[in-house]
GROMACS .gro file of C-alpha atoms in nm:
model
  356
    1MET     CA    1   0.006  -0.013  -0.002
    2LEU     CA    2   0.160   0.324  -0.071
    3LEU     CA    3   0.095   0.605   0.158
    4GLU     CA    4   0.314   0.909   0.025
    5GLU     CA    5   0.109   1.225   0.123
    6ARG     CA    6  -0.160   0.973   0.276
    7ARG     CA    7  -0.329   1.080   0.637
    8ILE     CA    8  -0.296   0.784   0.860
    9LEU     CA    9  -0.485   0.738   1.188
   10ILE     CA   10  -0.339   0.542   1.495
   11VAL     CA   11  -0.620   0.441   1.731
   12LYS     CA   12  -0.451   0.313   2.047
   13PRO     CA   13  -0.569   0.575   2.322
   14SER     CA   14  -0.449   0.341   2.610
   15SER     CA   15  -0.281   0.186   2.835
   16LEU     CA   16   0.067   0.325   2.883
   17GLY     CA   17   0.275   0.011   2.788
   18ASP     CA   18   0.035  -0.062   2.488
   19VAL     CA   19   0.103   0.294   2.393
   20VAL     CA   20   0.454   0.259   2.412
   21HIS     CA   21   0.398  -0.092   2.211
   22THR     CA   22   0.272   0.066   1.929
   23LEU     CA   23   0.550   0.332   1.858
   24PRO     CA   24   0.780   0.104   1.640
   25VAL     CA   25   0.465   0.083   1.394
   26VAL     CA   26   0.466   0.418   1.383
   27HIS     CA   27   0.850   0.506   1.348
   28ALA     CA   28   0.841   0.241   1.068
   29ILE     CA   29   0.583   0.392   0.860
   30LYS     CA   30   0.758   0.734   0.873
   31ARG     CA   31   1.090   0.631   0.812
   32ARG     CA   32   0.926   0.427   0.455
   33PHE     CA   33   0.649   0.725   0.419
   34PRO     CA   34   0.816   1.047   0.506
   35THR     CA   35   0.558   1.263   0.367
   36CYS     CA   36   0.261   1.118   0.496
   37HIS     CA   37   0.072   1.267   0.797
   38ILE     CA   38   0.026   1.066   1.118
   39GLY     CA   39  -0.236   1.136   1.376
   40TRP     CA   40  -0.303   0.965   1.700
   41ILE     CA   41  -0.623   0.919   1.899
   42VAL     CA   42  -0.472   0.870   2.223
   43GLN     CA   43  -0.568   0.931   2.653
   44LYS     CA   44  -0.475   1.287   2.753
   45ALA     CA   45  -0.270   1.098   3.021
   46PHE     CA   46  -0.053   0.948   2.762
   47THR     CA   47  -0.011   1.237   2.502
   48PRO     CA   48   0.344   1.301   2.671
   49ILE     CA   49   0.515   0.967   2.522
   50LEU     CA   50   0.434   1.113   2.170
   51GLU     CA   51   0.464   1.497   2.233
   52HIS     CA   52   0.839   1.524   2.118
   53ASP     CA   53   0.816   1.265   1.885
   54PRO     CA   54   0.877   1.369   1.489
   55ALA     CA   55   0.716   1.060   1.364
   56VAL     CA   56   0.364   1.198   1.481
   57ASP     CA   57   0.252   1.470   1.309
   58GLU     CA   58  -0.071   1.503   1.491
   59ILE     CA   59  -0.199   1.429   1.877
   60ILE     CA   60  -0.561   1.380   1.921
   61PRO     CA   61  -0.622   1.358   2.278
   62ILE     CA   62  -0.919   1.228   2.427
   63HIS     CA   63  -1.047   1.150   2.806
   64ILE     CA   64  -1.288   0.843   2.840
   65PRO     CA   65  -1.251   0.721   3.209
   66SER     CA   66  -1.114   0.355   3.205
   67THR     CA   67  -1.322   0.077   3.317
   68SER     CA   68  -1.132  -0.153   3.352
   69ASP     CA   69  -0.930   0.021   3.682
   70PRO     CA   70  -0.974  -0.207   3.929
   71GLN     CA   71  -0.995   0.118   4.143
   72ALA     CA   72  -1.289   0.288   3.923
   73PRO     CA   73  -1.560   0.448   4.145
   74ARG     CA   74  -1.929   0.322   4.119
   75GLY     CA   75  -2.120   0.466   3.829
   76ILE     CA   76  -1.818   0.464   3.607
   77PHE     CA   77  -1.963   0.284   3.327
   78ILE     CA   78  -2.232   0.584   3.296
   79LYS     CA   79  -1.978   0.839   3.285
   80ALA     CA   80  -1.753   0.625   3.036
   81LEU     CA   81  -2.075   0.597   2.801
   82LYS     CA   82  -2.093   0.973   2.840
   83SER     CA   83  -1.770   1.038   2.741
   84THR     CA   84  -1.736   0.809   2.449
   85LEU     CA   85  -2.059   0.972   2.307
   86ALA     CA   86  -1.900   1.349   2.355
   87VAL     CA   87  -1.563   1.226   2.200
   88LEU     CA   88  -1.713   1.055   1.903
   89ALA     CA   89  -1.909   1.383   1.838
   90ASP     CA   90  -1.587   1.583   1.851
   91LEU     CA   91  -1.409   1.356   1.659
   92ARG     CA   92  -1.679   1.323   1.363
   93THR     CA   93  -1.640   1.755   1.361
   94ARG     CA   94  -1.290   1.702   1.353
   95PHE     CA   95  -1.241   1.422   1.082
   96LYS     CA   96  -1.502   1.609   0.841
   97GLU     CA   97  -1.308   1.891   0.773
   98ARG     CA   98  -0.992   1.687   0.745
   99PRO     CA   99  -1.049   1.280   0.671
  100TYR     CA  100  -0.767   1.051   0.714
  101HIS     CA  101  -0.724   0.800   0.454
  102VAL     CA  102  -0.613   0.473   0.666
  103VAL     CA  103  -0.720   0.403   0.994
  104LEU     CA  104  -0.515   0.166   1.181
  105ASP     CA  105  -0.711   0.024   1.493
  106LEU     CA  106  -0.456  -0.148   1.733
  107HIS     CA  107  -0.640  -0.136   2.041
  108ALA     CA  108  -0.897  -0.386   1.917
  109SER     CA  109  -1.231  -0.308   2.123
  110PHE     CA  110  -1.571  -0.218   2.049
  111ARG     CA  111  -1.521   0.148   2.177
  112SER     CA  112  -1.190   0.167   1.928
  113GLY     CA  113  -1.409   0.039   1.660
  114LEU     CA  114  -1.632   0.347   1.711
  115LEU     CA  115  -1.335   0.577   1.750
  116SER     CA  116  -1.239   0.432   1.399
  117MET     CA  117  -1.579   0.496   1.242
  118ALA     CA  118  -1.561   0.866   1.354
  119ASN     CA  119  -1.358   0.910   1.052
  120PRO     CA  120  -1.546   0.873   0.736
  121ASN     CA  121  -1.473   0.683   0.415
  122GLY     CA  122  -1.103   0.589   0.541
  123THR     CA  123  -0.970   0.226   0.467
  124ARG     CA  124  -0.991   0.048   0.863
  125ILE     CA  125  -0.745  -0.218   0.942
  126GLY     CA  126  -0.761  -0.398   1.250
  127PHE     CA  127  -0.645  -0.745   1.380
  128ALA     CA  128  -0.834  -1.077   1.277
  129ASP     CA  129  -0.856  -1.213   1.636
  130ALA     CA  130  -0.958  -0.901   1.818
  131LYS     CA  131  -1.236  -0.935   2.045
  132GLU     CA  132  -1.572  -0.722   2.143
  133LEU     CA  133  -1.692  -0.728   1.776
  134ASN     CA  134  -1.413  -0.512   1.667
  135THR     CA  135  -1.359  -0.696   1.354
  136PHE     CA  136  -1.687  -0.586   1.188
  137PHE     CA  137  -1.570  -0.236   1.188
  138GLN     CA  138  -1.232  -0.348   0.969
  139HIS     CA  139  -1.204  -0.378   0.594
  140HIS     CA  140  -0.869  -0.556   0.614
  141ARG     CA  141  -0.814  -0.808   0.912
  142LEU     CA  142  -0.442  -0.902   0.982
  143VAL     CA  143  -0.349  -1.263   1.111
  144THR     CA  144  -0.054  -1.246   1.354
  145ASP     CA  145   0.197  -1.515   1.401
  146PRO     CA  146   0.113  -1.739   1.682
  147ASP     CA  147   0.475  -1.808   1.692
  148LYS     CA  148   0.516  -1.464   1.813
  149PRO     CA  149   0.271  -1.418   2.069
  150HIS     CA  150   0.461  -1.058   2.252
  151ALA     CA  151   0.202  -0.782   2.200
  152VAL     CA  152   0.520  -0.540   2.002
  153ASP     CA  153   0.557  -0.818   1.762
  154LYS     CA  154   0.188  -0.835   1.701
  155ASN     CA  155   0.156  -0.495   1.653
  156LEU     CA  156   0.429  -0.515   1.388
  157ALA     CA  157   0.185  -0.701   1.159
  158PHE     CA  158   0.044  -0.367   1.060
  159ALA     CA  159   0.400  -0.227   0.944
  160GLU     CA  160   0.444  -0.571   0.752
  161PHE     CA  161   0.105  -0.532   0.584
  162LEU     CA  162   0.193  -0.140   0.489
  163GLY     CA  163   0.507  -0.278   0.349
  164CYS     CA  164   0.747  -0.085   0.567
  165PRO     CA  165   0.910  -0.367   0.802
  166ALA     CA  166   1.058  -0.204   1.091
  167SER     CA  167   1.402  -0.232   1.185
  168GLU     CA  168   1.625  -0.168   1.531
  169GLU     CA  169   1.609   0.210   1.477
  170ASP     CA  170   1.254   0.235   1.500
  171PHE     CA  171   1.254   0.022   1.856
  172ARG     CA  172   1.267   0.417   2.041
  173ILE     CA  173   1.108   0.670   2.259
  174VAL     CA  174   1.178   1.016   2.262
  175SER     CA  175   1.190   1.253   2.555
  176GLY     CA  176   1.228   1.617   2.549
  177SER     CA  177   1.492   1.877   2.636
  178ARG     CA  178   1.323   2.073   2.909
  179GLN     CA  179   1.179   1.757   3.045
  180ARG     CA  180   1.579   1.600   3.096
  181GLU     CA  181   1.712   1.931   3.243
  182SER     CA  182   1.403   1.915   3.486
  183VAL     CA  183   1.543   1.582   3.557
  184GLU     CA  184   1.874   1.688   3.604
  185ARG     CA  185   1.818   1.924   3.863
  186PHE     CA  186   1.553   1.697   4.046
  187LEU     CA  187   1.872   1.443   4.118
  188ARG     CA  188   2.126   1.726   4.160
  189ALA     CA  189   1.915   1.850   4.438
  190ARG     CA  190   1.909   1.526   4.626
  191GLY     CA  191   2.268   1.481   4.598
  192VAL     CA  192   2.333   1.244   4.274
  193ASN     CA  193   2.615   1.327   4.057
  194PRO     CA  194   2.645   1.279   3.692
  195GLU     CA  195   2.862   0.981   3.771
  196ASP     CA  196   2.677   0.817   3.998
  197ARG     CA  197   2.473   0.509   3.970
  198VAL     CA  198   2.130   0.551   3.929
  199VAL     CA  199   1.891   0.235   4.002
  200TYR     CA  200   1.507   0.335   3.891
  201ALA     CA  201   1.295   0.138   4.071
  202ASN     CA  202   0.898   0.106   4.006
  203PRO     CA  203   0.714  -0.069   4.298
  204ALA     CA  204   0.331  -0.031   4.156
  205ALA     CA  205   0.094  -0.144   3.905
  206ARG     CA  206  -0.263  -0.138   3.855
  207TRP     CA  207  -0.322  -0.477   3.923
  208SER     CA  208  -0.282  -0.558   4.311
  209THR     CA  209  -0.142  -0.915   4.188
  210LYS     CA  210   0.163  -0.734   4.032
  211TYR     CA  211   0.335  -0.597   4.364
  212TRP     CA  212   0.623  -0.723   4.516
  213THR     CA  213   0.630  -0.762   4.899
  214LEU     CA  214   0.729  -0.421   5.121
  215GLU     CA  215   0.996  -0.654   5.275
  216GLY     CA  216   1.152  -0.708   4.949
  217TRP     CA  217   1.146  -0.328   4.845
  218VAL     CA  218   1.333  -0.261   5.198
  219GLY     CA  219   1.517  -0.499   5.172
  220LEU     CA  220   1.695  -0.443   4.799
  221ALA     CA  221   1.688  -0.062   4.916
  222GLU     CA  222   1.935  -0.140   5.179
  223LEU     CA  223   2.153  -0.370   4.954
  224PHE     CA  224   2.172  -0.088   4.713
  225ALA     CA  225   2.267   0.181   4.959
  226GLY     CA  226   2.562  -0.052   5.071
  227MET     CA  227   2.719   0.013   4.721
  228GLU     CA  228   2.922   0.328   4.685
  229ARG     CA  229   2.763   0.597   4.486
  230THR     CA  230   2.471   0.423   4.369
  231HIS     CA  231   2.128   0.589   4.429
  232MET     CA  232   1.766   0.382   4.439
  233VAL     CA  233   1.531   0.631   4.290
  234PHE     CA  234   1.152   0.523   4.368
  235ALA     CA  235   0.927   0.661   4.076
  236GLY     CA  236   0.565   0.628   4.029
  237SER     CA  237   0.231   0.871   3.984
  238PRO     CA  238   0.103   1.055   4.292
  239GLN     CA  239  -0.135   0.752   4.373
  240ASP     CA  240   0.182   0.537   4.444
  241VAL     CA  241   0.338   0.801   4.719
  242SER     CA  242   0.188   0.662   5.022
  243TYR     CA  243   0.321   0.325   4.916
  244ILE     CA  244   0.681   0.441   4.840
  245ASN     CA  245   0.705   0.631   5.173
  246GLU     CA  246   0.596   0.313   5.334
  247ILE     CA  247   0.899   0.180   5.201
  248ARG     CA  248   1.133   0.474   5.291
  249GLY     CA  249   0.989   0.476   5.621
  250ARG     CA  250   1.088   0.102   5.678
  251ALA     CA  251   1.392   0.138   5.495
  252GLY     CA  252   1.743   0.176   5.684
  253ALA     CA  253   1.874   0.370   5.411
  254GLU     CA  254   1.791   0.683   5.238
  255ILE     CA  255   1.609   0.651   4.906
  256ILE     CA  256   1.487   0.907   4.651
  257VAL     CA  257   1.098   0.924   4.591
  258ALA     CA  258   1.027   1.061   4.235
  259ALA     CA  259   0.681   0.972   4.268
  260GLY     CA  260   0.451   1.272   4.254
  261GLU     CA  261   0.768   1.497   4.166
  262LEU     CA  262   0.750   1.417   3.779
  263ASP     CA  263   0.515   1.386   3.554
  264LEU     CA  264   0.547   1.144   3.295
  265GLY     CA  265   0.769   1.359   3.004
  266GLU     CA  266   0.995   1.377   3.296
  267ALA     CA  267   0.946   1.000   3.418
  268ILE     CA  268   1.062   0.906   3.037
  269ALA     CA  269   1.376   1.182   3.080
  270LEU     CA  270   1.464   0.993   3.466
  271LEU     CA  271   1.465   0.615   3.260
  272GLU     CA  272   1.680   0.752   3.007
  273MET     CA  273   1.939   0.887   3.242
  274SER     CA  274   1.904   0.547   3.497
  275ASP     CA  275   2.157   0.251   3.458
  276VAL     CA  276   1.875   0.004   3.512
  277TYR     CA  277   1.510  -0.047   3.543
  278VAL     CA  278   1.439  -0.258   3.862
  279GLY     CA  279   1.063  -0.340   3.903
  280VAL     CA  280   0.732  -0.475   3.834
  281ASP     CA  281   0.521  -0.545   3.511
  282SER     CA  282   0.408  -0.189   3.411
  283GLY     CA  283   0.389   0.080   3.159
  284PRO     CA  284   0.764   0.202   3.283
  285MET     CA  285   0.938  -0.118   3.245
  286HIS     CA  286   0.824  -0.099   2.859
  287ILE     CA  287   0.956   0.242   2.845
  288ALA     CA  288   1.235   0.151   3.000
  289ALA     CA  289   1.318  -0.151   2.726
  290PHE     CA  290   1.237   0.138   2.432
  291ALA     CA  291   1.486   0.398   2.595
  292GLY     CA  292   1.738   0.108   2.551
  293ILE     CA  293   1.766   0.072   2.972
  294PRO     CA  294   1.852  -0.262   3.110
  295VAL     CA  295   1.573  -0.409   3.272
  296VAL     CA  296   1.522  -0.632   3.582
  297ALA     CA  297   1.147  -0.745   3.608
  298LEU     CA  298   0.940  -0.935   3.844
  299PHE     CA  299   0.691  -1.119   3.711
  300GLY     CA  300   0.396  -1.345   3.867
  301PRO     CA  301   0.013  -1.292   3.721
  302THR     CA  302   0.138  -1.151   3.366
  303ASP     CA  303   0.284  -1.385   3.104
  304PRO     CA  304   0.678  -1.227   2.987
  305GLU     CA  305   0.623  -1.414   2.643
  306LYS     CA  306   0.349  -1.140   2.574
  307VAL     CA  307   0.420  -0.847   2.768
  308GLY     CA  308   0.766  -0.870   2.920
  309PRO     CA  309   1.027  -0.623   2.842
  310TYR     CA  310   1.104  -0.660   2.480
  311GLY     CA  311   1.455  -0.691   2.323
  312THR     CA  312   1.764  -0.856   2.464
  313GLY     CA  313   1.962  -0.725   2.776
  314HIS     CA  314   1.702  -0.786   2.986
  315ARG     CA  315   1.623  -1.043   3.308
  316VAL     CA  316   1.270  -1.140   3.404
  317LEU     CA  317   1.257  -1.318   3.733
  318ALA     CA  318   0.966  -1.530   3.826
  319ARG     CA  319   0.899  -1.848   4.004
  320THR     CA  320   0.966  -2.154   3.763
  321ASP     CA  321   0.799  -2.406   4.009
  322LEU     CA  322   0.400  -2.282   4.027
  323ASP     CA  323   0.170  -2.374   3.777
  324CYS     CA  324  -0.082  -2.098   3.853
  325LEU     CA  325   0.195  -1.834   3.655
  326ALA     CA  326   0.032  -1.580   3.412
  327CYS     CA  327  -0.292  -1.648   3.589
  328ARG     CA  328  -0.379  -1.306   3.476
  329LYS     CA  329  -0.599  -1.253   3.808
  330ARG     CA  330  -0.599  -0.893   3.921
  331SER     CA  331  -0.661  -1.007   4.268
  332CYS     CA  332  -0.569  -1.314   4.475
  333ASP     CA  333  -0.560  -1.436   4.806
  334ASN     CA  334  -0.216  -1.640   4.745
  335ARG     CA  335   0.072  -1.415   4.685
  336GLU     CA  336   0.379  -1.679   4.660
  337CYS     CA  337   0.452  -1.620   4.271
  338LEU     CA  338   0.592  -1.274   4.374
  339GLU     CA  339   0.632  -1.325   4.760
  340GLY     CA  340   0.895  -1.637   4.663
  341LEU     CA  341   1.115  -1.360   4.532
  342THR     CA  342   1.386  -1.271   4.761
  343SER     CA  343   1.558  -0.896   4.779
  344GLN     CA  344   1.891  -1.080   4.760
  345ARG     CA  345   1.802  -1.244   4.429
  346VAL     CA  346   1.689  -0.928   4.284
  347PHE     CA  347   2.013  -0.778   4.425
  348GLU     CA  348   2.252  -1.014   4.275
  349GLU     CA  349   2.040  -1.049   3.939
  350THR     CA  350   2.084  -0.695   3.875
  351ARG     CA  351   2.441  -0.708   3.963
  352GLY     CA  352   2.488  -0.979   3.732
  353LEU     CA  353   2.319  -0.832   3.445
  354LEU     CA  354   2.515  -0.486   3.474
  355GLY     CA  355   2.863  -0.612   3.572
  356TRP     CA  356   2.883  -0.421   3.886
   0.00000   0.00000   0.00000
């Protein structure tokens, strides 16, 4: 399919990791067809991932409350429905004036199908195995390779279909100079020198079952504190601050808390400046992998073959003696899959990966 000077719309509004997984597709398309115009429908909270990326010509921010968030309040479905209708009306007006020629629906849901339909007359492309009736919205349905189950590899089927297979240079994420300068000031104010080691720690996720133990994080912080010129920086959203402060309160060592202090754009810059990511399966883990940062990831209820850190040079730590791994449960009374990982093992695996 020739896409020179064509307008291409990406429909991948969320989540953080899923948006990151779509970047290679956009980069491959723009590299092969530099005169095309790429727009992206994305949840407003995730726009910092895209705003400095030269491959994205137009960011179309939306806000629809998540109905899959375990902490979503009562009445969220009604709020999401109203927001969806309002967004669809706005998109129809926007696209009527400047429609897109091709729509890539990488989200594969009923709602994303509706978002795709807001663009008149464009060729719509989606996954053949999409659920929630999404396939009925598509003109072309892509069959993915079952031997390549990772989310990134599935997304790359779009690039292959469009005649622009991804190359190594397409696996990247772009931060802004202002964000990098802000992070440099943040670290300098907390006694971190440019030559020091920085361990980016991410202890929180949307699923409670992805959490490691407080004891594990406390022990790991104390182990890294015993290393010369090494700083452990705990990052996350403002909602994670109380949990991280509990870790800090129990640790017999000083740690740096970036959660609630840095926004998403600055968190991307912090990851780029870090020596390693250590944490649970979450969006920042995927950002780290695309930023070229080694990852030490703790896995339990999710499958690293499908959603682990993409690429080489990473380590996934998981119990190998349990039948319930990758259960995808968002709540569970039995937490032994992650409780069985010790701080000593995580520390040694990290040092071994980096040669410290």
